[in-house]
Amino acid sequence: MVIETERLLLREYTHEDFPAVFEIFSDPETMQHYPRPFDEKRTKNWIEWNLQNYKEYGFGLWAVVLKKTDDFIGDCGLTIQNIDGALLPEIGYHINKKYWQRGFGSEAARAVRDWAFEHTAYDCLYSYMKYTNIGSYSTAIAVGMKKIKEYPDEKNGISYAYAITRKEWRVLER
Ligand SMILES: CC(C)(COP(=O)(O)OP(=O)(O)OC[C@H]1O[C@@H](n2cnc3c(N)ncnc32)[C@H](O)[C@@H]1OP(=O)(O)O)[C@@H](O)C(=O)NCCC(=O)NCCS
C-alpha cells in the first residue's frame, strides 16, 4: 500500500489488475480525448510501463481501490511527461466511468499531490490534457492547480497545462 485517503487506497499495479484496467482503457467514451481506446496489448504495456516507473523513479500511476469494497476503480499517480518540450512531473488520473463525478478523481489526485510534495524535491507539479477534456482540467483545478499555458501539440491539437507550486501548496487549506 502506498497512500490512504478517506475512501481510497492507492497501491502499486499488479498484472492481476489487467481485466479492470482494460475495462477502463478500452472504453470509447472514457478514451474520447485520446487518439483511440487501448487494445489488450496497449493495456498490458500500460501496466508494464508503470511497473518500470516504480523501479526507475519510485513512483508511477498507482491503482485506485475503494477501501470499502476493494474494487479497482482507476489509476492516479505521478509520471514524467513531455509538456511542451520539457520533461516534467505530471499528476495523471483515469477513473472507471461507473464512478465519475463522485469526487474520487480529485480525492486521489489531492493525495498524489501531497505525496509528491512530501516525498520528492519537485517544486512544481503539472497536469496536461487535450483542450476538450473538461473532466480532466476541472480535476486539476479541484486540486489547486492553475492554467499556466495553452500550446499546439501533435497528439492533442491544443493542450492545456495546469500547475501548482510547492509555495502555493503550502498555503492551501487542507
Ligand atoms: C478526469 C476524471 C479522472 C475525473 O474523475 P472524477 O472522479 O469524475 O472526478 P471528480 O468527481 O473528483 O471531479 C473533479 C471535478 O471535475 C468536475 N468534472 C468531472 N467530470 C466532469 C465532466 N465530464 N464535465 C464537467 N466537469 C466534470 C467535477 O464536477 C469536479 O468539479 P468541482 O471540483 O468543481 O466539484 C474522469 O473524468 C476520467 O477518468 N476521464 C477519462 C480519462 C481521462 O481523460 N483522464 C485524464 C487524461 S488527461
JSON list of C-alpha atoms and ligand atoms in Angstrom, two decimals:
[
{"chain": "A", "resi": 1, "resn": "MET", "atom": "CA", "xyz": [0.00, 0.00, 0.00]},
{"chain": "A", "resi": 2, "resn": "VAL", "atom": "CA", "xyz": [1.30, 3.42, -0.88]},
{"chain": "A", "resi": 3, "resn": "ILE", "atom": "CA", "xyz": [-1.31, 6.06, 0.02]},
{"chain": "A", "resi": 4, "resn": "GLU", "atom": "CA", "xyz": [-4.55, 6.03, 2.00]},
{"chain": "A", "resi": 5, "resn": "THR", "atom": "CA", "xyz": [-7.34, 8.63, 1.80]},
{"chain": "A", "resi": 6, "resn": "GLU", "atom": "CA", "xyz": [-10.77, 8.80, 3.38]},
{"chain": "A", "resi": 7, "resn": "ARG", "atom": "CA", "xyz": [-12.35, 6.44, 0.81]},
{"chain": "A", "resi": 8, "resn": "LEU", "atom": "CA", "xyz": [-9.42, 5.16, -1.27]},
{"chain": "A", "resi": 9, "resn": "LEU", "atom": "CA", "xyz": [-6.23, 3.17, -1.28]},
{"chain": "A", "resi": 10, "resn": "LEU", "atom": "CA", "xyz": [-3.59, 3.90, -3.88]},
{"chain": "A", "resi": 11, "resn": "ARG", "atom": "CA", "xyz": [-1.29, 0.92, -4.32]},
{"chain": "A", "resi": 12, "resn": "GLU", "atom": "CA", "xyz": [1.11, -0.37, -6.95]},
{"chain": "A", "resi": 13, "resn": "TYR", "atom": "CA", "xyz": [-0.31, -2.01, -10.06]},
{"chain": "A", "resi": 14, "resn": "THR", "atom": "CA", "xyz": [-0.03, -5.77, -10.46]},
{"chain": "A", "resi": 15, "resn": "HIS", "atom": "CA", "xyz": [-0.58, -7.90, -13.58]},
{"chain": "A", "resi": 16, "resn": "GLU", "atom": "CA", "xyz": [-3.77, -9.23, -11.94]},
{"chain": "A", "resi": 17, "resn": "ASP", "atom": "CA", "xyz": [-5.33, -5.77, -12.41]},
{"chain": "A", "resi": 18, "resn": "PHE", "atom": "CA", "xyz": [-5.44, -6.32, -16.19]},
{"chain": "A", "resi": 19, "resn": "PRO", "atom": "CA", "xyz": [-9.23, -7.02, -16.61]},
{"chain": "A", "resi": 20, "resn": "ALA", "atom": "CA", "xyz": [-10.22, -3.96, -14.54]},
{"chain": "A", "resi": 21, "resn": "VAL", "atom": "CA", "xyz": [-7.69, -1.74, -16.34]},
{"chain": "A", "resi": 22, "resn": "PHE", "atom": "CA", "xyz": [-8.84, -2.99, -19.74]},
{"chain": "A", "resi": 23, "resn": "GLU", "atom": "CA", "xyz": [-12.48, -2.22, -18.88]},
{"chain": "A", "resi": 24, "resn": "ILE", "atom": "CA", "xyz": [-11.49, 1.45, -18.40]},
{"chain": "A", "resi": 25, "resn": "PHE", "atom": "CA", "xyz": [-8.96, 1.96, -21.18]},
{"chain": "A", "resi": 26, "resn": "SER", "atom": "CA", "xyz": [-10.85, 0.05, -23.90]},
{"chain": "A", "resi": 27, "resn": "ASP", "atom": "CA", "xyz": [-13.98, 2.15, -23.38]},
{"chain": "A", "resi": 28, "resn": "PRO", "atom": "CA", "xyz": [-14.54, 4.69, -26.21]},
{"chain": "A", "resi": 29, "resn": "GLU", "atom": "CA", "xyz": [-16.36, 7.23, -24.01]},
{"chain": "A", "resi": 30, "resn": "THR", "atom": "CA", "xyz": [-13.62, 7.18, -21.34]},
{"chain": "A", "resi": 31, "resn": "MET", "atom": "CA", "xyz": [-10.96, 7.48, -24.05]},
{"chain": "A", "resi": 32, "resn": "GLN", "atom": "CA", "xyz": [-12.72, 10.15, -26.13]},
{"chain": "A", "resi": 33, "resn": "HIS", "atom": "CA", "xyz": [-9.88, 12.64, -25.56]},
{"chain": "A", "resi": 34, "resn": "TYR", "atom": "CA", "xyz": [-7.20, 10.11, -26.57]},
{"chain": "A", "resi": 35, "resn": "PRO", "atom": "CA", "xyz": [-6.32, 9.15, -30.16]},
{"chain": "A", "resi": 36, "resn": "ARG", "atom": "CA", "xyz": [-8.10, 5.80, -29.65]},
{"chain": "A", "resi": 37, "resn": "PRO", "atom": "CA", "xyz": [-9.11, 3.33, -26.92]},
{"chain": "A", "resi": 38, "resn": "PHE", "atom": "CA", "xyz": [-6.44, 0.83, -25.87]},
{"chain": "A", "resi": 39, "resn": "ASP", "atom": "CA", "xyz": [-6.38, -2.74, -27.16]},
{"chain": "A", "resi": 40, "resn": "GLU", "atom": "CA", "xyz": [-5.20, -5.61, -24.93]},
{"chain": "A", "resi": 41, "resn": "LYS", "atom": "CA", "xyz": [-1.55, -5.19, -25.90]},
{"chain": "A", "resi": 42, "resn": "ARG", "atom": "CA", "xyz": [-1.52, -1.44, -25.20]},
{"chain": "A", "resi": 43, "resn": "THR", "atom": "CA", "xyz": [-3.21, -2.09, -21.82]},
{"chain": "A", "resi": 44, "resn": "LYS", "atom": "CA", "xyz": [-0.56, -4.68, -20.87]},
{"chain": "A", "resi": 45, "resn": "ASN", "atom": "CA", "xyz": [2.14, -2.20, -21.90]},
{"chain": "A", "resi": 46, "resn": "TRP", "atom": "CA", "xyz": [0.49, 0.46, -19.72]},
{"chain": "A", "resi": 47, "resn": "ILE", "atom": "CA", "xyz": [0.74, -1.76, -16.63]},
{"chain": "A", "resi": 48, "resn": "GLU", "atom": "CA", "xyz": [4.30, -2.73, -17.59]},
{"chain": "A", "resi": 49, "resn": "TRP", "atom": "CA", "xyz": [5.28, 0.96, -18.07]},
{"chain": "A", "resi": 50, "resn": "ASN", "atom": "CA", "xyz": [4.05, 1.74, -14.57]},
{"chain": "A", "resi": 51, "resn": "LEU", "atom": "CA", "xyz": [5.88, -1.24, -13.00]},
{"chain": "A", "resi": 52, "resn": "GLN", "atom": "CA", "xyz": [9.01, 0.07, -14.75]},
{"chain": "A", "resi": 53, "resn": "ASN", "atom": "CA", "xyz": [8.36, 3.61, -13.46]},
{"chain": "A", "resi": 54, "resn": "TYR", "atom": "CA", "xyz": [8.15, 2.38, -9.85]},
{"chain": "A", "resi": 55, "resn": "LYS", "atom": "CA", "xyz": [11.64, 0.89, -10.26]},
{"chain": "A", "resi": 56, "resn": "GLU", "atom": "CA", "xyz": [13.13, 3.83, -12.14]},
{"chain": "A", "resi": 57, "resn": "TYR", "atom": "CA", "xyz": [11.60, 6.78, -10.26]},
{"chain": "A", "resi": 58, "resn": "GLY", "atom": "CA", "xyz": [9.98, 5.39, -7.10]},
{"chain": "A", "resi": 59, "resn": "PHE", "atom": "CA", "xyz": [6.58, 6.48, -8.41]},
{"chain": "A", "resi": 60, "resn": "GLY", "atom": "CA", "xyz": [4.17, 5.93, -11.29]},
{"chain": "A", "resi": 61, "resn": "LEU", "atom": "CA", "xyz": [0.44, 5.69, -11.76]},
{"chain": "A", "resi": 62, "resn": "TRP", "atom": "CA", "xyz": [-0.99, 3.72, -8.87]},
{"chain": "A", "resi": 63, "resn": "ALA", "atom": "CA", "xyz": [-4.11, 1.54, -8.78]},
{"chain": "A", "resi": 64, "resn": "VAL", "atom": "CA", "xyz": [-7.01, 3.35, -7.11]},
{"chain": "A", "resi": 65, "resn": "VAL", "atom": "CA", "xyz": [-9.07, 0.98, -4.98]},
{"chain": "A", "resi": 66, "resn": "LEU", "atom": "CA", "xyz": [-12.23, 1.60, -2.96]},
{"chain": "A", "resi": 67, "resn": "LYS", "atom": "CA", "xyz": [-11.46, 0.84, 0.67]},
{"chain": "A", "resi": 68, "resn": "LYS", "atom": "CA", "xyz": [-14.99, -0.36, 1.40]},
{"chain": "A", "resi": 69, "resn": "THR", "atom": "CA", "xyz": [-15.26, -2.98, -1.35]},
{"chain": "A", "resi": 70, "resn": "ASP", "atom": "CA", "xyz": [-11.66, -3.44, -2.58]},
{"chain": "A", "resi": 71, "resn": "ASP", "atom": "CA", "xyz": [-12.98, -2.63, -6.10]},
{"chain": "A", "resi": 72, "resn": "PHE", "atom": "CA", "xyz": [-10.38, -1.34, -8.56]},
{"chain": "A", "resi": 73, "resn": "ILE", "atom": "CA", "xyz": [-11.85, 1.95, -9.86]},
{"chain": "A", "resi": 74, "resn": "GLY", "atom": "CA", "xyz": [-8.95, 3.52, -11.77]},
{"chain": "A", "resi": 75, "resn": "ASP", "atom": "CA", "xyz": [-5.44, 4.85, -11.55]},
{"chain": "A", "resi": 76, "resn": "CYS", "atom": "CA", "xyz": [-3.80, 8.04, -10.38]},
{"chain": "A", "resi": 77, "resn": "GLY", "atom": "CA", "xyz": [-0.21, 8.99, -9.79]},
{"chain": "A", "resi": 78, "resn": "LEU", "atom": "CA", "xyz": [2.88, 10.78, -10.90]},
{"chain": "A", "resi": 79, "resn": "THR", "atom": "CA", "xyz": [4.80, 10.24, -14.16]},
{"chain": "A", "resi": 80, "resn": "ILE", "atom": "CA", "xyz": [7.34, 12.23, -16.12]},
{"chain": "A", "resi": 81, "resn": "GLN", "atom": "CA", "xyz": [5.69, 13.71, -19.20]},
{"chain": "A", "resi": 82, "resn": "ASN", "atom": "CA", "xyz": [6.81, 15.85, -22.10]},
{"chain": "A", "resi": 83, "resn": "ILE", "atom": "CA", "xyz": [4.86, 19.08, -21.67]},
{"chain": "A", "resi": 84, "resn": "ASP", "atom": "CA", "xyz": [5.59, 21.49, -24.50]},
{"chain": "A", "resi": 85, "resn": "GLY", "atom": "CA", "xyz": [9.14, 20.16, -24.86]},
{"chain": "A", "resi": 86, "resn": "ALA", "atom": "CA", "xyz": [10.04, 19.93, -21.14]},
{"chain": "A", "resi": 87, "resn": "LEU", "atom": "CA", "xyz": [10.12, 16.70, -19.11]},
{"chain": "A", "resi": 88, "resn": "LEU", "atom": "CA", "xyz": [8.00, 17.45, -16.04]},
{"chain": "A", "resi": 89, "resn": "PRO", "atom": "CA", "xyz": [6.34, 15.61, -13.12]},
{"chain": "A", "resi": 90, "resn": "GLU", "atom": "CA", "xyz": [2.69, 15.16, -14.03]},
{"chain": "A", "resi": 91, "resn": "ILE", "atom": "CA", "xyz": [-0.31, 14.06, -11.98]},
{"chain": "A", "resi": 92, "resn": "GLY", "atom": "CA", "xyz": [-2.47, 11.77, -14.13]},
{"chain": "A", "resi": 93, "resn": "TYR", "atom": "CA", "xyz": [-5.83, 10.12, -13.45]},
{"chain": "A", "resi": 94, "resn": "HIS", "atom": "CA", "xyz": [-8.27, 7.70, -15.07]},
{"chain": "A", "resi": 95, "resn": "ILE", "atom": "CA", "xyz": [-11.43, 6.60, -13.28]},
{"chain": "A", "resi": 96, "resn": "ASN", "atom": "CA", "xyz": [-13.95, 3.94, -14.40]},
{"chain": "A", "resi": 97, "resn": "LYS", "atom": "CA", "xyz": [-16.96, 5.83, -15.77]},
{"chain": "A", "resi": 98, "resn": "LYS", "atom": "CA", "xyz": [-19.24, 3.96, -13.34]},
{"chain": "A", "resi": 99, "resn": "TYR", "atom": "CA", "xyz": [-17.63, 6.09, -10.63]},
{"chain": "A", "resi": 100, "resn": "TRP", "atom": "CA", "xyz": [-17.35, 9.51, -12.34]},
{"chain": "A", "resi": 101, "resn": "GLN", "atom": "CA", "xyz": [-18.42, 12.73, -10.66]},
{"chain": "A", "resi": 102, "resn": "ARG", "atom": "CA", "xyz": [-18.34, 11.37, -7.12]},
{"chain": "A", "resi": 103, "resn": "GLY", "atom": "CA", "xyz": [-15.14, 13.12, -6.11]},
{"chain": "A", "resi": 104, "resn": "PHE", "atom": "CA", "xyz": [-12.89, 10.06, -6.49]},
{"chain": "A", "resi": 105, "resn": "GLY", "atom": "CA", "xyz": [-10.63, 11.56, -9.19]},
{"chain": "A", "resi": 106, "resn": "SER", "atom": "CA", "xyz": [-9.90, 14.69, -7.17]},
{"chain": "A", "resi": 107, "resn": "GLU", "atom": "CA", "xyz": [-9.59, 12.76, -3.87]},
{"chain": "A", "resi": 108, "resn": "ALA", "atom": "CA", "xyz": [-6.92, 10.55, -5.46]},
{"chain": "A", "resi": 109, "resn": "ALA", "atom": "CA", "xyz": [-5.17, 13.47, -7.20]},
{"chain": "A", "resi": 110, "resn": "ARG", "atom": "CA", "xyz": [-5.03, 15.50, -3.98]},
{"chain": "A", "resi": 111, "resn": "ALA", "atom": "CA", "xyz": [-3.39, 12.56, -2.23]},
{"chain": "A", "resi": 112, "resn": "VAL", "atom": "CA", "xyz": [-0.85, 12.21, -5.06]},
{"chain": "A", "resi": 113, "resn": "ARG", "atom": "CA", "xyz": [-0.13, 15.97, -4.93]},
{"chain": "A", "resi": 114, "resn": "ASP", "atom": "CA", "xyz": [0.54, 15.78, -1.18]},
{"chain": "A", "resi": 115, "resn": "TRP", "atom": "CA", "xyz": [2.62, 12.62, -1.57]},
{"chain": "A", "resi": 116, "resn": "ALA", "atom": "CA", "xyz": [4.73, 14.24, -4.30]},
{"chain": "A", "resi": 117, "resn": "PHE", "atom": "CA", "xyz": [5.46, 17.42, -2.36]},
{"chain": "A", "resi": 118, "resn": "GLU", "atom": "CA", "xyz": [6.22, 15.39, 0.77]},
{"chain": "A", "resi": 119, "resn": "HIS", "atom": "CA", "xyz": [8.38, 12.67, -0.84]},
{"chain": "A", "resi": 120, "resn": "THR", "atom": "CA", "xyz": [10.09, 14.32, -3.81]},
{"chain": "A", "resi": 121, "resn": "ALA", "atom": "CA", "xyz": [12.06, 17.54, -4.29]},
{"chain": "A", "resi": 122, "resn": "TYR", "atom": "CA", "xyz": [9.90, 18.83, -7.17]},
{"chain": "A", "resi": 123, "resn": "ASP", "atom": "CA", "xyz": [8.88, 22.44, -6.64]},
{"chain": "A", "resi": 124, "resn": "CYS", "atom": "CA", "xyz": [6.06, 22.35, -9.16]},
{"chain": "A", "resi": 125, "resn": "LEU", "atom": "CA", "xyz": [3.59, 19.66, -10.24]},
{"chain": "A", "resi": 126, "resn": "TYR", "atom": "CA", "xyz": [1.72, 19.67, -13.53]},
{"chain": "A", "resi": 127, "resn": "SER", "atom": "CA", "xyz": [-1.29, 18.16, -15.28]},
{"chain": "A", "resi": 128, "resn": "TYR", "atom": "CA", "xyz": [-1.84, 18.46, -19.00]},
{"chain": "A", "resi": 129, "resn": "MET", "atom": "CA", "xyz": [-4.70, 17.45, -21.22]},
{"chain": "A", "resi": 130, "resn": "LYS", "atom": "CA", "xyz": [-6.44, 17.94, -24.54]},
{"chain": "A", "resi": 131, "resn": "TYR", "atom": "CA", "xyz": [-8.31, 21.26, -24.51]},
{"chain": "A", "resi": 132, "resn": "THR", "atom": "CA", "xyz": [-11.65, 19.44, -24.83]},
{"chain": "A", "resi": 133, "resn": "ASN", "atom": "CA", "xyz": [-11.12, 17.37, -21.66]},
{"chain": "A", "resi": 134, "resn": "ILE", "atom": "CA", "xyz": [-13.30, 19.30, -19.21]},
{"chain": "A", "resi": 135, "resn": "GLY", "atom": "CA", "xyz": [-13.33, 16.49, -16.61]},
{"chain": "A", "resi": 136, "resn": "SER", "atom": "CA", "xyz": [-9.53, 16.45, -16.58]},
{"chain": "A", "resi": 137, "resn": "TYR", "atom": "CA", "xyz": [-8.96, 20.20, -16.25]},
{"chain": "A", "resi": 138, "resn": "SER", "atom": "CA", "xyz": [-11.79, 20.50, -13.70]},
{"chain": "A", "resi": 139, "resn": "THR", "atom": "CA", "xyz": [-9.97, 17.87, -11.64]},
{"chain": "A", "resi": 140, "resn": "ALA", "atom": "CA", "xyz": [-6.70, 19.83, -11.96]},
{"chain": "A", "resi": 141, "resn": "ILE", "atom": "CA", "xyz": [-8.49, 22.95, -10.71]},
{"chain": "A", "resi": 142, "resn": "ALA", "atom": "CA", "xyz": [-10.05, 20.94, -7.87]},
{"chain": "A", "resi": 143, "resn": "VAL", "atom": "CA", "xyz": [-6.59, 20.03, -6.58]},
{"chain": "A", "resi": 144, "resn": "GLY", "atom": "CA", "xyz": [-5.44, 23.66, -6.57]},
{"chain": "A", "resi": 145, "resn": "MET", "atom": "CA", "xyz": [-3.80, 23.93, -9.98]},
{"chain": "A", "resi": 146, "resn": "LYS", "atom": "CA", "xyz": [-4.00, 26.95, -12.27]},
{"chain": "A", "resi": 147, "resn": "LYS", "atom": "CA", "xyz": [-3.74, 27.04, -16.04]},
{"chain": "A", "resi": 148, "resn": "ILE", "atom": "CA", "xyz": [-0.22, 28.08, -16.99]},
{"chain": "A", "resi": 149, "resn": "LYS", "atom": "CA", "xyz": [-0.27, 27.60, -20.76]},
{"chain": "A", "resi": 150, "resn": "GLU", "atom": "CA", "xyz": [-2.07, 26.54, -23.90]},
{"chain": "A", "resi": 151, "resn": "TYR", "atom": "CA", "xyz": [0.09, 25.20, -26.70]},
{"chain": "A", "resi": 152, "resn": "PRO", "atom": "CA", "xyz": [-0.24, 23.41, -30.02]},
{"chain": "A", "resi": 153, "resn": "ASP", "atom": "CA", "xyz": [0.54, 19.74, -29.66]},
{"chain": "A", "resi": 154, "resn": "GLU", "atom": "CA", "xyz": [0.82, 16.91, -32.20]},
{"chain": "A", "resi": 155, "resn": "LYS", "atom": "CA", "xyz": [-1.16, 14.48, -30.01]},
{"chain": "A", "resi": 156, "resn": "ASN", "atom": "CA", "xyz": [-3.94, 16.79, -28.79]},
{"chain": "A", "resi": 157, "resn": "GLY", "atom": "CA", "xyz": [-4.17, 19.58, -31.38]},
{"chain": "A", "resi": 158, "resn": "ILE", "atom": "CA", "xyz": [-4.14, 22.02, -28.49]},
{"chain": "A", "resi": 159, "resn": "SER", "atom": "CA", "xyz": [-3.04, 21.08, -24.98]},
{"chain": "A", "resi": 160, "resn": "TYR", "atom": "CA", "xyz": [-3.68, 22.91, -21.74]},
{"chain": "A", "resi": 161, "resn": "ALA", "atom": "CA", "xyz": [-1.08, 22.74, -18.97]},
{"chain": "A", "resi": 162, "resn": "TYR", "atom": "CA", "xyz": [-2.06, 23.26, -15.33]},
{"chain": "A", "resi": 163, "resn": "ALA", "atom": "CA", "xyz": [0.34, 23.54, -12.38]},
{"chain": "A", "resi": 164, "resn": "ILE", "atom": "CA", "xyz": [0.69, 24.06, -8.65]},
{"chain": "A", "resi": 165, "resn": "THR", "atom": "CA", "xyz": [3.92, 25.20, -7.00]},
{"chain": "A", "resi": 166, "resn": "ARG", "atom": "CA", "xyz": [5.20, 24.00, -3.64]},
{"chain": "A", "resi": 167, "resn": "LYS", "atom": "CA", "xyz": [4.70, 27.54, -2.34]},
{"chain": "A", "resi": 168, "resn": "GLU", "atom": "CA", "xyz": [1.04, 27.57, -3.44]},
{"chain": "A", "resi": 169, "resn": "TRP", "atom": "CA", "xyz": [0.57, 24.09, -1.96]},
{"chain": "A", "resi": 170, "resn": "ARG", "atom": "CA", "xyz": [1.95, 25.18, 1.44]},
{"chain": "A", "resi": 171, "resn": "VAL", "atom": "CA", "xyz": [-0.74, 27.81, 1.87]},
{"chain": "A", "resi": 172, "resn": "LEU", "atom": "CA", "xyz": [-3.65, 25.67, 0.63]},
{"chain": "A", "resi": 173, "resn": "GLU", "atom": "CA", "xyz": [-6.27, 24.94, 3.23]},
{"chain": "A", "resi": 174, "resn": "ARG", "atom": "CA", "xyz": [-6.15, 21.19, 3.72]},
{"chain": "B", "resi": 1, "resn": "LIG", "atom": "C1", "xyz": [-10.88, 13.15, -15.36]},
{"chain": "B", "resi": 1, "resn": "LIG", "atom": "C2", "xyz": [-11.52, 12.09, -14.45]},
{"chain": "B", "resi": 1, "resn": "LIG", "atom": "C3", "xyz": [-10.42, 11.23, -13.84]},
{"chain": "B", "resi": 1, "resn": "LIG", "atom": "C4", "xyz": [-12.27, 12.81, -13.32]},
{"chain": "B", "resi": 1, "resn": "LIG", "atom": "O1", "xyz": [-12.70, 11.82, -12.40]},
{"chain": "B", "resi": 1, "resn": "LIG", "atom": "P1", "xyz": [-13.95, 12.05, -11.42]},
{"chain": "B", "resi": 1, "resn": "LIG", "atom": "O2", "xyz": [-13.86, 11.01, -10.37]},
{"chain": "B", "resi": 1, "resn": "LIG", "atom": "O3", "xyz": [-15.21, 12.16, -12.19]},
{"chain": "B", "resi": 1, "resn": "LIG", "atom": "O4", "xyz": [-13.58, 13.48, -10.79]},
{"chain": "B", "resi": 1, "resn": "LIG", "atom": "P2", "xyz": [-14.27, 14.25, -9.58]},
{"chain": "B", "resi": 1, "resn": "LIG", "atom": "O5", "xyz": [-15.62, 13.66, -9.30]},
{"chain": "B", "resi": 1, "resn": "LIG", "atom": "O6", "xyz": [-13.29, 14.31, -8.47]},
{"chain": "B", "resi": 1, "resn": "LIG", "atom": "O7", "xyz": [-14.46, 15.68, -10.19]},
{"chain": "B", "resi": 1, "resn": "LIG", "atom": "C5", "xyz": [-13.49, 16.74, -10.06]},
{"chain": "B", "resi": 1, "resn": "LIG", "atom": "C6", "xyz": [-14.08, 18.00, -10.64]},
{"chain": "B", "resi": 1, "resn": "LIG", "atom": "O8", "xyz": [-14.26, 17.84, -12.05]},
{"chain": "B", "resi": 1, "resn": "LIG", "atom": "C7", "xyz": [-15.61, 18.03, -12.43]},
{"chain": "B", "resi": 1, "resn": "LIG", "atom": "N1", "xyz": [-15.90, 17.10, -13.52]},
{"chain": "B", "resi": 1, "resn": "LIG", "atom": "C8", "xyz": [-15.59, 15.79, -13.59]},
{"chain": "B", "resi": 1, "resn": "LIG", "atom": "N2", "xyz": [-16.00, 15.29, -14.77]},
{"chain": "B", "resi": 1, "resn": "LIG", "atom": "C9", "xyz": [-16.58, 16.29, -15.45]},
{"chain": "B", "resi": 1, "resn": "LIG", "atom": "C10", "xyz": [-17.17, 16.40, -16.74]},
{"chain": "B", "resi": 1, "resn": "LIG", "atom": "N3", "xyz": [-17.26, 15.35, -17.55]},
{"chain": "B", "resi": 1, "resn": "LIG", "atom": "N4", "xyz": [-17.65, 17.59, -17.12]},
{"chain": "B", "resi": 1, "resn": "LIG", "atom": "C11", "xyz": [-17.54, 18.69, -16.32]},
{"chain": "B", "resi": 1, "resn": "LIG", "atom": "N5", "xyz": [-16.97, 18.66, -15.09]},
{"chain": "B", "resi": 1, "resn": "LIG", "atom": "C12", "xyz": [-16.50, 17.47, -14.66]},
{"chain": "B", "resi": 1, "resn": "LIG", "atom": "C13", "xyz": [-16.40, 17.73, -11.18]},
{"chain": "B", "resi": 1, "resn": "LIG", "atom": "O9", "xyz": [-17.67, 18.33, -11.19]},
{"chain": "B", "resi": 1, "resn": "LIG", "atom": "C14", "xyz": [-15.49, 18.31, -10.10]},
{"chain": "B", "resi": 1, "resn": "LIG", "atom": "O10", "xyz": [-15.61, 19.71, -10.09]},
{"chain": "B", "resi": 1, "resn": "LIG", "atom": "P3", "xyz": [-15.75, 20.51, -8.71]},
{"chain": "B", "resi": 1, "resn": "LIG", "atom": "O11", "xyz": [-14.43, 20.35, -8.03]},
{"chain": "B", "resi": 1, "resn": "LIG", "atom": "O12", "xyz": [-15.99, 21.92, -9.15]},
{"chain": "B", "resi": 1, "resn": "LIG", "atom": "O13", "xyz": [-16.86, 19.88, -7.96]},
{"chain": "B", "resi": 1, "resn": "LIG", "atom": "C15", "xyz": [-12.53, 11.22, -15.24]},
{"chain": "B", "resi": 1, "resn": "LIG", "atom": "O14", "xyz": [-13.43, 12.07, -15.90]},
{"chain": "B", "resi": 1, "resn": "LIG", "atom": "C16", "xyz": [-11.88, 10.30, -16.25]},
{"chain": "B", "resi": 1, "resn": "LIG", "atom": "O15", "xyz": [-11.42, 9.21, -15.92]},
{"chain": "B", "resi": 1, "resn": "LIG", "atom": "N6", "xyz": [-11.83, 10.71, -17.55]},
{"chain": "B", "resi": 1, "resn": "LIG", "atom": "C17", "xyz": [-11.33, 9.85, -18.59]},
{"chain": "B", "resi": 1, "resn": "LIG", "atom": "C18", "xyz": [-9.83, 9.65, -18.54]},
{"chain": "B", "resi": 1, "resn": "LIG", "atom": "C19", "xyz": [-9.09, 10.96, -18.80]},
{"chain": "B", "resi": 1, "resn": "LIG", "atom": "O16", "xyz": [-9.37, 11.65, -19.76]},
{"chain": "B", "resi": 1, "resn": "LIG", "atom": "N7", "xyz": [-8.14, 11.26, -17.90]},
{"chain": "B", "resi": 1, "resn": "LIG", "atom": "C20", "xyz": [-7.36, 12.47, -17.97]},
{"chain": "B", "resi": 1, "resn": "LIG", "atom": "C21", "xyz": [-6.34, 12.37, -19.05]},
{"chain": "B", "resi": 1, "resn": "LIG", "atom": "S1", "xyz": [-5.54, 13.94, -19.33]}
]
